[in-house]
mmCIF file with all atom_site columns, C-alpha atoms and ligand atoms in Angstrom:
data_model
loop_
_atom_site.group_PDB
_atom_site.id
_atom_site.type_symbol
_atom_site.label_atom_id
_atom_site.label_alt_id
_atom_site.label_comp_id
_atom_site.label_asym_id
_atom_site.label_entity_id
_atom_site.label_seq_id
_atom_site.pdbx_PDB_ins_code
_atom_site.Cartn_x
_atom_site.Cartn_y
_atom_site.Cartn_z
_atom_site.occupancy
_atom_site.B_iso_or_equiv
_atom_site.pdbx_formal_charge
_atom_site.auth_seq_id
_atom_site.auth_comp_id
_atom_site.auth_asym_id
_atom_site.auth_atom_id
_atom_site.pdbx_PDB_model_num
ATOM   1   C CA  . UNK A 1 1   ? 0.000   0.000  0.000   1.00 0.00 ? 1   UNK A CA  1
ATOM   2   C CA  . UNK A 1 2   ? 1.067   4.060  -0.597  1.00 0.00 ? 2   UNK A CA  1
ATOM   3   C CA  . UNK A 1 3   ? 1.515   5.543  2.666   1.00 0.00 ? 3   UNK A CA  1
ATOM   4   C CA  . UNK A 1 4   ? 2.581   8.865  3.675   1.00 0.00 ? 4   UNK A CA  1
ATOM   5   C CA  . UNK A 1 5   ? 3.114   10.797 6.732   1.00 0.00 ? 5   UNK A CA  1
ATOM   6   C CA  . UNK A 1 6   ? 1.637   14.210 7.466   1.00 0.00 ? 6   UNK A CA  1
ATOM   7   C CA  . UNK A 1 7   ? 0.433   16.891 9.280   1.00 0.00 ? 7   UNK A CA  1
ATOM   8   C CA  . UNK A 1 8   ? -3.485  17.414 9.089   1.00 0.00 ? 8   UNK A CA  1
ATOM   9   C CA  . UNK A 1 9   ? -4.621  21.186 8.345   1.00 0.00 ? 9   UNK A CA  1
ATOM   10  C CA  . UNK A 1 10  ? -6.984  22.624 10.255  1.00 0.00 ? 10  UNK A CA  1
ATOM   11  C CA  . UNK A 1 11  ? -8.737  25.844 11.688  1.00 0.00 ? 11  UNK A CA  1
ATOM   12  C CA  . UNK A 1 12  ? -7.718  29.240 10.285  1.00 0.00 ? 12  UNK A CA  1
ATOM   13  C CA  . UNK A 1 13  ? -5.074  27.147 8.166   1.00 0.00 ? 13  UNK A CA  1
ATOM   14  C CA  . UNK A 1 14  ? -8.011  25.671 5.687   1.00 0.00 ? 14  UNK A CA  1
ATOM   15  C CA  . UNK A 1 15  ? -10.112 28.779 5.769   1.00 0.00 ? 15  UNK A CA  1
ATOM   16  C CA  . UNK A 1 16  ? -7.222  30.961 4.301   1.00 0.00 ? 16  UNK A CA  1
ATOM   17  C CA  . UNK A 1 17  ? -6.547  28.069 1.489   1.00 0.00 ? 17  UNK A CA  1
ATOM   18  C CA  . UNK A 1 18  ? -10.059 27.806 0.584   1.00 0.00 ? 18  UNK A CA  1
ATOM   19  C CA  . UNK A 1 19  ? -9.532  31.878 0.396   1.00 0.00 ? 19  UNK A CA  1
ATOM   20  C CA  . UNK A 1 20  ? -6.622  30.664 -1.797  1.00 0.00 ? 20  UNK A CA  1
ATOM   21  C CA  . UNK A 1 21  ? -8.671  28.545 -3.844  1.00 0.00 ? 21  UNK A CA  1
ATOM   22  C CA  . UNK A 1 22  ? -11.130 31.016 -4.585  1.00 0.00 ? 22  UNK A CA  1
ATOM   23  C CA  . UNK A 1 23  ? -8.608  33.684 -5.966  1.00 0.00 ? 23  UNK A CA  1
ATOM   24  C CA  . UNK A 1 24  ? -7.177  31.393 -7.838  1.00 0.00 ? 24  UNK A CA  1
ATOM   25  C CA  . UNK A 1 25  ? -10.358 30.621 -9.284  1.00 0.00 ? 25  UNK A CA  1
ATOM   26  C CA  . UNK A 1 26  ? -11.388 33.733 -9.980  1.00 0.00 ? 26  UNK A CA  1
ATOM   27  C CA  . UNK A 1 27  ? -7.790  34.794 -11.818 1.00 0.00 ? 27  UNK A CA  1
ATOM   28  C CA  . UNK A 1 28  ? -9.362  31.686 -14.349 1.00 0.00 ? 28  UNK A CA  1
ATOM   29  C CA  . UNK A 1 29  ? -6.105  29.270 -13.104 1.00 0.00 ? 29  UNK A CA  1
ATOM   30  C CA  . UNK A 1 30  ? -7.900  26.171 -14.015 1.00 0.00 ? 30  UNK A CA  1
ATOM   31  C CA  . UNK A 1 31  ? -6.545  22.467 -12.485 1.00 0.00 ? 31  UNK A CA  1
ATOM   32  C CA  . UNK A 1 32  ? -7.107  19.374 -10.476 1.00 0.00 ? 32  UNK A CA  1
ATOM   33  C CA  . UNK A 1 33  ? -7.603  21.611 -7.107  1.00 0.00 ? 33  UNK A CA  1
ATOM   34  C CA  . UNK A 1 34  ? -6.799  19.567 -4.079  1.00 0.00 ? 34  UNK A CA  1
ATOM   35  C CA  . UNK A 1 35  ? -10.184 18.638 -1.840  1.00 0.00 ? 35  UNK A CA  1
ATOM   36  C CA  . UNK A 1 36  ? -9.842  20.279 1.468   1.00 0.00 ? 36  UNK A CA  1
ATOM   37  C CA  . UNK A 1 37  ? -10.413 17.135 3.071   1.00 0.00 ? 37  UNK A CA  1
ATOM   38  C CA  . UNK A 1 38  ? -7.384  16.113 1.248   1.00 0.00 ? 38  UNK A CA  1
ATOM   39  C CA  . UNK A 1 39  ? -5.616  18.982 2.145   1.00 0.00 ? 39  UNK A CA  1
ATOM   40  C CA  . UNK A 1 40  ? -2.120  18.034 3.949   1.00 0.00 ? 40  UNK A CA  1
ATOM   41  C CA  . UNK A 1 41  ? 1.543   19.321 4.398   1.00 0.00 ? 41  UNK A CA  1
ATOM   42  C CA  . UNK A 1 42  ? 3.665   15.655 3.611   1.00 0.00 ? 42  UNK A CA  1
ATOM   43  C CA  . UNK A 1 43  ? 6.310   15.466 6.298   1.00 0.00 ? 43  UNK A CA  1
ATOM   44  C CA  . UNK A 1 44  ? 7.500   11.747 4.747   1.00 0.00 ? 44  UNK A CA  1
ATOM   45  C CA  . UNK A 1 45  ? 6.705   10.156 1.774   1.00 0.00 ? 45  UNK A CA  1
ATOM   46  C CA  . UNK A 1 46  ? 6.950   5.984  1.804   1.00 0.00 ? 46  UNK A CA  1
ATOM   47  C CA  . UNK A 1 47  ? 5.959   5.119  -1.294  1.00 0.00 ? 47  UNK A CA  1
ATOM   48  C CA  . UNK A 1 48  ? 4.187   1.089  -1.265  1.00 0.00 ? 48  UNK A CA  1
ATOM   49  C CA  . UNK A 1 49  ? 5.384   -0.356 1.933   1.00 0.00 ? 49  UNK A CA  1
ATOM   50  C CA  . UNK A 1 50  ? 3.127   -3.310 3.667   1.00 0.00 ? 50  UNK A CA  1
ATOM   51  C CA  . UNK A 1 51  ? 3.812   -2.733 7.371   1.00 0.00 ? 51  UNK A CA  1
ATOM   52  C CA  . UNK A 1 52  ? 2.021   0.248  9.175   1.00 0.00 ? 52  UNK A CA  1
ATOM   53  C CA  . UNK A 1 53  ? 1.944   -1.049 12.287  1.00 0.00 ? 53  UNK A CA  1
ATOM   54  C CA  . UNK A 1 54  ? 5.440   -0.863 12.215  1.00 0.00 ? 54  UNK A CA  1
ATOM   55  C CA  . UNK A 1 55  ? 5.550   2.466  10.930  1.00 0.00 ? 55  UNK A CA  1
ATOM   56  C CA  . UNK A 1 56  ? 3.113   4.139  13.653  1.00 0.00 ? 56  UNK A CA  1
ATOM   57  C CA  . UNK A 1 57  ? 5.663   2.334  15.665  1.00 0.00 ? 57  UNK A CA  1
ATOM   58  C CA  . UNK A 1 58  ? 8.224   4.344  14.493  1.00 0.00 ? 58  UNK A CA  1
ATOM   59  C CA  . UNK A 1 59  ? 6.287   7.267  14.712  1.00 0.00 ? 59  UNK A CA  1
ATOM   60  C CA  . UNK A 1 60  ? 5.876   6.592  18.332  1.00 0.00 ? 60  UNK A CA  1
ATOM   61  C CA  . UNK A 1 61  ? 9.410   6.654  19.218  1.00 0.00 ? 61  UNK A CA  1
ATOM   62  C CA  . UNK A 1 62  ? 9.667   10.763 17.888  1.00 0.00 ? 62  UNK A CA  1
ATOM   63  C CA  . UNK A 1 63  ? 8.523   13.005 20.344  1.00 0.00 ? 63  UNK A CA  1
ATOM   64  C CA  . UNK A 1 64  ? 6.656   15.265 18.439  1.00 0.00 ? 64  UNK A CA  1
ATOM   65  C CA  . UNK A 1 65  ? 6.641   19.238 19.901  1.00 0.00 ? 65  UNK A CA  1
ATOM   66  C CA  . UNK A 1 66  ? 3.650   21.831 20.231  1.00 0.00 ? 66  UNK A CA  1
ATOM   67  C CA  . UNK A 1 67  ? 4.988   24.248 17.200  1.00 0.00 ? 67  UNK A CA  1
ATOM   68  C CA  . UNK A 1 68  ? 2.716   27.184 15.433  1.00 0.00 ? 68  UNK A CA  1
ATOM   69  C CA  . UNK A 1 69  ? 2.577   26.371 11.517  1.00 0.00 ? 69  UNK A CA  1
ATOM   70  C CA  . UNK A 1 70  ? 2.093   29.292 9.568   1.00 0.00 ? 70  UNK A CA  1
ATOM   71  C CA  . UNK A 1 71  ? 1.411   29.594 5.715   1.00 0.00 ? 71  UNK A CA  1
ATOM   72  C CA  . UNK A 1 72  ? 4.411   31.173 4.100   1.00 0.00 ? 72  UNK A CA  1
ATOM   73  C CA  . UNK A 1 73  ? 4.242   32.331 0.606   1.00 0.00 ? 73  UNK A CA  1
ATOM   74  C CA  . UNK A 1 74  ? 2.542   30.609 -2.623  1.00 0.00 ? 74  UNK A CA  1
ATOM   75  C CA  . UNK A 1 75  ? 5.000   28.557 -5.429  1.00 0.00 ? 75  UNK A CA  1
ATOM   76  C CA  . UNK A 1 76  ? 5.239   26.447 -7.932  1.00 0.00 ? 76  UNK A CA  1
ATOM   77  C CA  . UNK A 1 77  ? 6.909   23.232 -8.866  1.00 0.00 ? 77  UNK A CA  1
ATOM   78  C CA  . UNK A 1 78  ? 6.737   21.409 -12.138 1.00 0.00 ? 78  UNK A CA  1
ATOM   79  C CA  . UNK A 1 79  ? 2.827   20.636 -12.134 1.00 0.00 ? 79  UNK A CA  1
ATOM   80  C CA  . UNK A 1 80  ? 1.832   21.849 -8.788  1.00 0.00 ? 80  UNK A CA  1
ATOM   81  C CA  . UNK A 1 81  ? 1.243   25.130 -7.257  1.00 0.00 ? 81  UNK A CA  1
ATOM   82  C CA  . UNK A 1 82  ? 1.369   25.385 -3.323  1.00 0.00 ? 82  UNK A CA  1
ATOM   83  C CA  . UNK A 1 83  ? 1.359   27.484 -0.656  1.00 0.00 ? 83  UNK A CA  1
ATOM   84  C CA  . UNK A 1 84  ? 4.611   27.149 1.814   1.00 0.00 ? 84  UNK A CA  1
ATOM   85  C CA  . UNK A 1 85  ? 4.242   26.385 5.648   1.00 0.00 ? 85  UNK A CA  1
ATOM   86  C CA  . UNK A 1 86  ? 6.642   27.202 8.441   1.00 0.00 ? 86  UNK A CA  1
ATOM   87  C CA  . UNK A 1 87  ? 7.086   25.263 11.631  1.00 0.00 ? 87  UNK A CA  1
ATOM   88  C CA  . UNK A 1 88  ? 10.347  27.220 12.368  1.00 0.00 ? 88  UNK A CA  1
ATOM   89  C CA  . UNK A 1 89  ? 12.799  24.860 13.970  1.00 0.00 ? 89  UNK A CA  1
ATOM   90  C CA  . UNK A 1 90  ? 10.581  22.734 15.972  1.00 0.00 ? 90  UNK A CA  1
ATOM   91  C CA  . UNK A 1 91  ? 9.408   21.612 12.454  1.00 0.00 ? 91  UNK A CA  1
ATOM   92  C CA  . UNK A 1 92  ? 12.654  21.230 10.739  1.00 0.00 ? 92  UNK A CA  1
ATOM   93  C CA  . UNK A 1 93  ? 14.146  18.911 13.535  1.00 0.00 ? 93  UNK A CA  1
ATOM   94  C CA  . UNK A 1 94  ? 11.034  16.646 13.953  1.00 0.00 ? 94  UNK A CA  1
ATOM   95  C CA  . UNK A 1 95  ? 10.965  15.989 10.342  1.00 0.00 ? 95  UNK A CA  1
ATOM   96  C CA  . UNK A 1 96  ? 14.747  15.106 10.552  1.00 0.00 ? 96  UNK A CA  1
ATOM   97  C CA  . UNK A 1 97  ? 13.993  13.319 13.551  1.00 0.00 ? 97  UNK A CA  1
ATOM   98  C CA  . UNK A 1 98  ? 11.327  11.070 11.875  1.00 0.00 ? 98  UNK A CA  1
ATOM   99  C CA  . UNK A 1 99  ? 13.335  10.659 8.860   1.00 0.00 ? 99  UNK A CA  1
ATOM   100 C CA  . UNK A 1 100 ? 16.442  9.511  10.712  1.00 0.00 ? 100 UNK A CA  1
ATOM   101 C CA  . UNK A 1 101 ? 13.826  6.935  12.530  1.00 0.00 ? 101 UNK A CA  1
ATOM   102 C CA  . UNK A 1 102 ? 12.351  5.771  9.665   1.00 0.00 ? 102 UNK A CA  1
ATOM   103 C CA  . UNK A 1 103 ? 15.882  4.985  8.715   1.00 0.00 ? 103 UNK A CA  1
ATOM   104 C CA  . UNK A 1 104 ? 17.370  3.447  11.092  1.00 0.00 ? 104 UNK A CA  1
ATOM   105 C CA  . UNK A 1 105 ? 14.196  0.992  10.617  1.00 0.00 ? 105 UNK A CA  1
ATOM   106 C CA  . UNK A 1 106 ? 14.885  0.602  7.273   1.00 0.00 ? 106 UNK A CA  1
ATOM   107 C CA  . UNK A 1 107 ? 11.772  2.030  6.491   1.00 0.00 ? 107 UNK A CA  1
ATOM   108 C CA  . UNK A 1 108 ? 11.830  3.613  2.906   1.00 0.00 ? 108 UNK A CA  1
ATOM   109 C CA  . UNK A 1 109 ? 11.032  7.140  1.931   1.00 0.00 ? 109 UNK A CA  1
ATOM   110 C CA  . UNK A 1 110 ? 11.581  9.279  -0.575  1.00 0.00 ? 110 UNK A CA  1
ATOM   111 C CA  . UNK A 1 111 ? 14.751  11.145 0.665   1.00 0.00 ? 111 UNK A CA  1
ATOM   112 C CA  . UNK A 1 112 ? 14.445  14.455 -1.461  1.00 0.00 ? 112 UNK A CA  1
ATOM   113 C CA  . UNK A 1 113 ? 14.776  17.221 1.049   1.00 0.00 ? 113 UNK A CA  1
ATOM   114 C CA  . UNK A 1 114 ? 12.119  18.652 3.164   1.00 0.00 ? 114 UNK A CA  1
ATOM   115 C CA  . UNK A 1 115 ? 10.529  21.971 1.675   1.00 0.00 ? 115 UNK A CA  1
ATOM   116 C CA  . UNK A 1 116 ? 7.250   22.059 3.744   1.00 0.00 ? 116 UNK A CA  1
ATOM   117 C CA  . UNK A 1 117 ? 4.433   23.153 0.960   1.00 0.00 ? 117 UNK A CA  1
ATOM   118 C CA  . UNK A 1 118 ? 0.746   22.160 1.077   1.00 0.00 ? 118 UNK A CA  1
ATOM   119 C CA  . UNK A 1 119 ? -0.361  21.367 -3.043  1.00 0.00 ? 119 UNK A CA  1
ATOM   120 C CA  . UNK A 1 120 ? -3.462  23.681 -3.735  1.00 0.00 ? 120 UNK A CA  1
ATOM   121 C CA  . UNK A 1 121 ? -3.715  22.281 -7.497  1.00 0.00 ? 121 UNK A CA  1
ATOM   122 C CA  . UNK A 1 122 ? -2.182  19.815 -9.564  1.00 0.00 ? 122 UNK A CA  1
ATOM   123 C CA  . UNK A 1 123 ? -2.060  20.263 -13.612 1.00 0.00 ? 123 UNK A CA  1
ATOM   124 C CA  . UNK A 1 124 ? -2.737  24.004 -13.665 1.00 0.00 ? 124 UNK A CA  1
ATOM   125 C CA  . UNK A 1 125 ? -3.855  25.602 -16.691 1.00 0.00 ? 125 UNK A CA  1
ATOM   126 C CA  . UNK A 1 126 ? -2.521  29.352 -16.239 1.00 0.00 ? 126 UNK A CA  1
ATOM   127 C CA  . UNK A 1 127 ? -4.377  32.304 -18.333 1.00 0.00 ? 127 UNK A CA  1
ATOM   128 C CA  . UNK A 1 128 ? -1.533  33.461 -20.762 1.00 0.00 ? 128 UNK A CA  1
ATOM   129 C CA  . UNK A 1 129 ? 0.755   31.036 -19.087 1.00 0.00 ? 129 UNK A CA  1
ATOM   130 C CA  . UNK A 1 130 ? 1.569   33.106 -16.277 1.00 0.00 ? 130 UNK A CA  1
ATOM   131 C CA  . UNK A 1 131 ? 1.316   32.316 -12.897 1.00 0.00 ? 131 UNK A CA  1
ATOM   132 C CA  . UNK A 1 132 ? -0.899  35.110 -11.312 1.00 0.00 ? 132 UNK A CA  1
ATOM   133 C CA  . UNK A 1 133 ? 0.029   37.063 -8.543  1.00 0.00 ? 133 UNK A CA  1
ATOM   134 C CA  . UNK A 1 134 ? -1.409  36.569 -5.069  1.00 0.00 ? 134 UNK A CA  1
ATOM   135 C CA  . UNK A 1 135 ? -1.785  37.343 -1.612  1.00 0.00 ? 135 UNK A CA  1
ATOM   136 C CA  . UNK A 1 136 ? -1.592  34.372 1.037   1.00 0.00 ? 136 UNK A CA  1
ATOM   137 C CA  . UNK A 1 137 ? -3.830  35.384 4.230   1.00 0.00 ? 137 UNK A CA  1
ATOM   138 C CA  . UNK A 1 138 ? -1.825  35.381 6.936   1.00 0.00 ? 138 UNK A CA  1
ATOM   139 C CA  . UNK A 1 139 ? -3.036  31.992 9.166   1.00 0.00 ? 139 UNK A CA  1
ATOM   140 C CA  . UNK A 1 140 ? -1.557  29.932 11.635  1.00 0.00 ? 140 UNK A CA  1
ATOM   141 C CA  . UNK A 1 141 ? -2.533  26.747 13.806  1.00 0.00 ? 141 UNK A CA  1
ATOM   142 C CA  . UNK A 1 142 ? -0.915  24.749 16.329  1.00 0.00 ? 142 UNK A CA  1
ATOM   143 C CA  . UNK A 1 143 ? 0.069   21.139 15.185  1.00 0.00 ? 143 UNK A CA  1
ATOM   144 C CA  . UNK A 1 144 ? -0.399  18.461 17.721  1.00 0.00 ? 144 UNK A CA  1
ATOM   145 C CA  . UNK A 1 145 ? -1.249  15.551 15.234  1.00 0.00 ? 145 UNK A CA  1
ATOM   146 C CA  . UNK A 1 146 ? 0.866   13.816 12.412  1.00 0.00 ? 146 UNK A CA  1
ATOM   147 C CA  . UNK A 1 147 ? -1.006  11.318 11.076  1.00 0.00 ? 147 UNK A CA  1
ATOM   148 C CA  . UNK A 1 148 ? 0.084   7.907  8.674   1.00 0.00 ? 148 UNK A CA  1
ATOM   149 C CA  . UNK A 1 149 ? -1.906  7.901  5.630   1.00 0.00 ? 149 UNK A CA  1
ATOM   150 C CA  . UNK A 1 150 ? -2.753  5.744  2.955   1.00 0.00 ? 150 UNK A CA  1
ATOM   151 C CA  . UNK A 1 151 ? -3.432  7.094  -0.473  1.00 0.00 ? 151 UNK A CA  1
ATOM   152 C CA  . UNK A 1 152 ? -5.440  5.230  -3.187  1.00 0.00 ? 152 UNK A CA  1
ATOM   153 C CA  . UNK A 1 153 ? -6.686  6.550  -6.196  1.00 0.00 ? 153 UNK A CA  1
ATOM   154 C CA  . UNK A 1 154 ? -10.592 6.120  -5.947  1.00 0.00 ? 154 UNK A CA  1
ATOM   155 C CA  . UNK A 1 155 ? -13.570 7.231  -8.629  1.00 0.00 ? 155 UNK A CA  1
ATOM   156 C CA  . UNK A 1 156 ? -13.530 11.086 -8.137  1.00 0.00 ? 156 UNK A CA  1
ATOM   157 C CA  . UNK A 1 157 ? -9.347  11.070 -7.288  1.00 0.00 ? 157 UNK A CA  1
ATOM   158 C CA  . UNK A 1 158 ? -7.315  10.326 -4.601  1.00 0.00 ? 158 UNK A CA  1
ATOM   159 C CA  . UNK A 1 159 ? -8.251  9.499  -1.569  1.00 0.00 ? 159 UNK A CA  1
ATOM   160 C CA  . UNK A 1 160 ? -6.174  9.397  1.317   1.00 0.00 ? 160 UNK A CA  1
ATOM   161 C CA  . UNK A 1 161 ? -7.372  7.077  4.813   1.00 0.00 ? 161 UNK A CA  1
ATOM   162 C CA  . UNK A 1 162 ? -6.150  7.748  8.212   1.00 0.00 ? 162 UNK A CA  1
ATOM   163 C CA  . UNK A 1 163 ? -4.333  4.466  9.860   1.00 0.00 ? 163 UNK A CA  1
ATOM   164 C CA  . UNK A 1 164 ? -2.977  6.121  12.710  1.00 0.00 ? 164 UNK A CA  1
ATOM   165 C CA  . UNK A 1 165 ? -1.981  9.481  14.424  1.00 0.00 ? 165 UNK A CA  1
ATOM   166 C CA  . UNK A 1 166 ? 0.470   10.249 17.044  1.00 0.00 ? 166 UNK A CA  1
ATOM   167 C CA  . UNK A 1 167 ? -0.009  13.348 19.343  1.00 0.00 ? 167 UNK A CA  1
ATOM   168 C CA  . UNK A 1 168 ? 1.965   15.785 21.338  1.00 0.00 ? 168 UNK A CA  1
ATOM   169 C CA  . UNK A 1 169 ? 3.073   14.855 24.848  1.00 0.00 ? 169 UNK A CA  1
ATOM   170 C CA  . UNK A 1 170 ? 2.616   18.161 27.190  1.00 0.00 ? 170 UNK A CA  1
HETATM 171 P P1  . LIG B 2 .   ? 2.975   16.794 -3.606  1.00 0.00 ? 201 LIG B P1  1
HETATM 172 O O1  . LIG B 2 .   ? 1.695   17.311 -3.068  1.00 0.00 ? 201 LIG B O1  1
HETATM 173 O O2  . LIG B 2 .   ? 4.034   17.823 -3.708  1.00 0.00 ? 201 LIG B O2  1
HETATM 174 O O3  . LIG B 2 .   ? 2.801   15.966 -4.861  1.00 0.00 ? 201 LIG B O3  1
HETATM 175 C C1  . LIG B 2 .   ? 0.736   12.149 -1.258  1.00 0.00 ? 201 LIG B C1  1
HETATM 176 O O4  . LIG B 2 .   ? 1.081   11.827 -2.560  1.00 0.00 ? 201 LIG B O4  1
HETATM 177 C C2  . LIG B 2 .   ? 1.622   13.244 -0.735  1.00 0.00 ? 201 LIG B C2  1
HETATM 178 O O5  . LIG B 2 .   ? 2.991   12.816 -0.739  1.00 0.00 ? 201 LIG B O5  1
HETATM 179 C C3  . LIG B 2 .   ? 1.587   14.538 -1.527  1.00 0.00 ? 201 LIG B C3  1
HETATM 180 O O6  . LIG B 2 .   ? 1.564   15.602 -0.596  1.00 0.00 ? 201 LIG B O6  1
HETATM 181 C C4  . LIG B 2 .   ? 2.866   14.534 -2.300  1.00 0.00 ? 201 LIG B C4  1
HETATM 182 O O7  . LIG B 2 .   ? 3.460   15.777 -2.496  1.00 0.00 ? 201 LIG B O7  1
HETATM 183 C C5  . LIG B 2 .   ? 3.783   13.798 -1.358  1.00 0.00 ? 201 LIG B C5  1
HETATM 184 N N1  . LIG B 2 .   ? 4.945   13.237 -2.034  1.00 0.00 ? 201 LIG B N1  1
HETATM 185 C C6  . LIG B 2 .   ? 6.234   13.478 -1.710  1.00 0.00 ? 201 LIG B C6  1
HETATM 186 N N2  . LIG B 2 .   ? 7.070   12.783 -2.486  1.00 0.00 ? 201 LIG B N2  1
HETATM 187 C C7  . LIG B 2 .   ? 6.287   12.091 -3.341  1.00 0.00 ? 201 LIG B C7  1
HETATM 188 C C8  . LIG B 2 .   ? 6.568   11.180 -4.393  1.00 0.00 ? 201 LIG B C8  1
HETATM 189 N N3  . LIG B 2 .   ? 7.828   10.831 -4.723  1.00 0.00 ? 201 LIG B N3  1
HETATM 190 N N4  . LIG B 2 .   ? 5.530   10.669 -5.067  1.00 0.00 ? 201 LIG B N4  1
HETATM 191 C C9  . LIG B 2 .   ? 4.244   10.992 -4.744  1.00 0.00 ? 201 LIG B C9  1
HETATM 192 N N5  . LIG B 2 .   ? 3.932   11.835 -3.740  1.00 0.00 ? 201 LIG B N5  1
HETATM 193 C C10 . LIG B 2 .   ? 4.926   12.379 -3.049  1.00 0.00 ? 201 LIG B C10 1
#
């Protein structure tokens, strides 16, 4: 199965991408726009792997800190536009944290480095080719969750299932 590992979005965070959505919408960018149920901000990316037990294991063993997680800018890689999140440090070394566990469990995951971005829309279709201009609200939320995910491709596009979450400890 396709699993991933990720930080669920919520609060003030979705309301300013749906904002996002909308302008986008409106400036005619055209696409396959993420569902905001689907919404997410990948911390690890597994790839097929047939053991999640093991992985929420792993998750287990990373102590995962209170951090805000604030939306930072909007981008664009080849066939995706985003908007950027920051978790500051905190982020930064719990994601190397959980990487380095995964590791050490020989766990795969795709090892590209981390650049913490939430996909808004896959396959855009940009008037004239240009990517318009646009102002991210400014919206932040705590993160206490990381959830393992499993992501299938269903009727009406992907669909990604919760297995398992691990929380903050206070
Ligand atoms: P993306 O949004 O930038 O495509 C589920 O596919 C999640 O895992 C998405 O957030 C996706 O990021 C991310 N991901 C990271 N590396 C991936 C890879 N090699 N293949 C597919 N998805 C990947």
């Amino acid at each position: 199965m396709r699993l991933f590992i990720a930080l669920p979005l919520e609060g003030a965070v979705l309301d300013a991408l749906a904002k996002v959505r909308a302008s986008l919408e409106r400036r005619g960018v055209r696409g396959n726009y993420t569902r905001e149920e689907n919404l997410h901000l990948t911390l690890a990316f597994l790839g097929d792997y047939g053991d999640p037990d093991r992985v929420l294991e792993i998750m287990g063993s990373v102590s995962l800190p209170r951090f805000r997680l604030t939306l930072d800018g909007f981008g664009a890689f080849a066939g995706v536009l985003w908007c950027g999140a920051d978790g500051g440090e905190a982020l930064e070394s719990y994601v190397r944290a959980l990487r380095r566990a995964l590791s050490q469990a020989d766990i795969p995951f795709d090892r590209e480095s981390f650049r913490p971005h939430i996909t808004v829309l896959r396959k855009p279709e940009l008037p004239r080719g240009r990517l318009p201009g646009l102002e991210v609200p400014a919206a932040s939320m705590t993160a206490e969750r990381v959830v393992l995910f499993r992501s299938e491709r269903g009727r009406n596009g992907m669909v990604y299932t919760p297995l398992g979450e691990v929380g903050n400890c206070r």
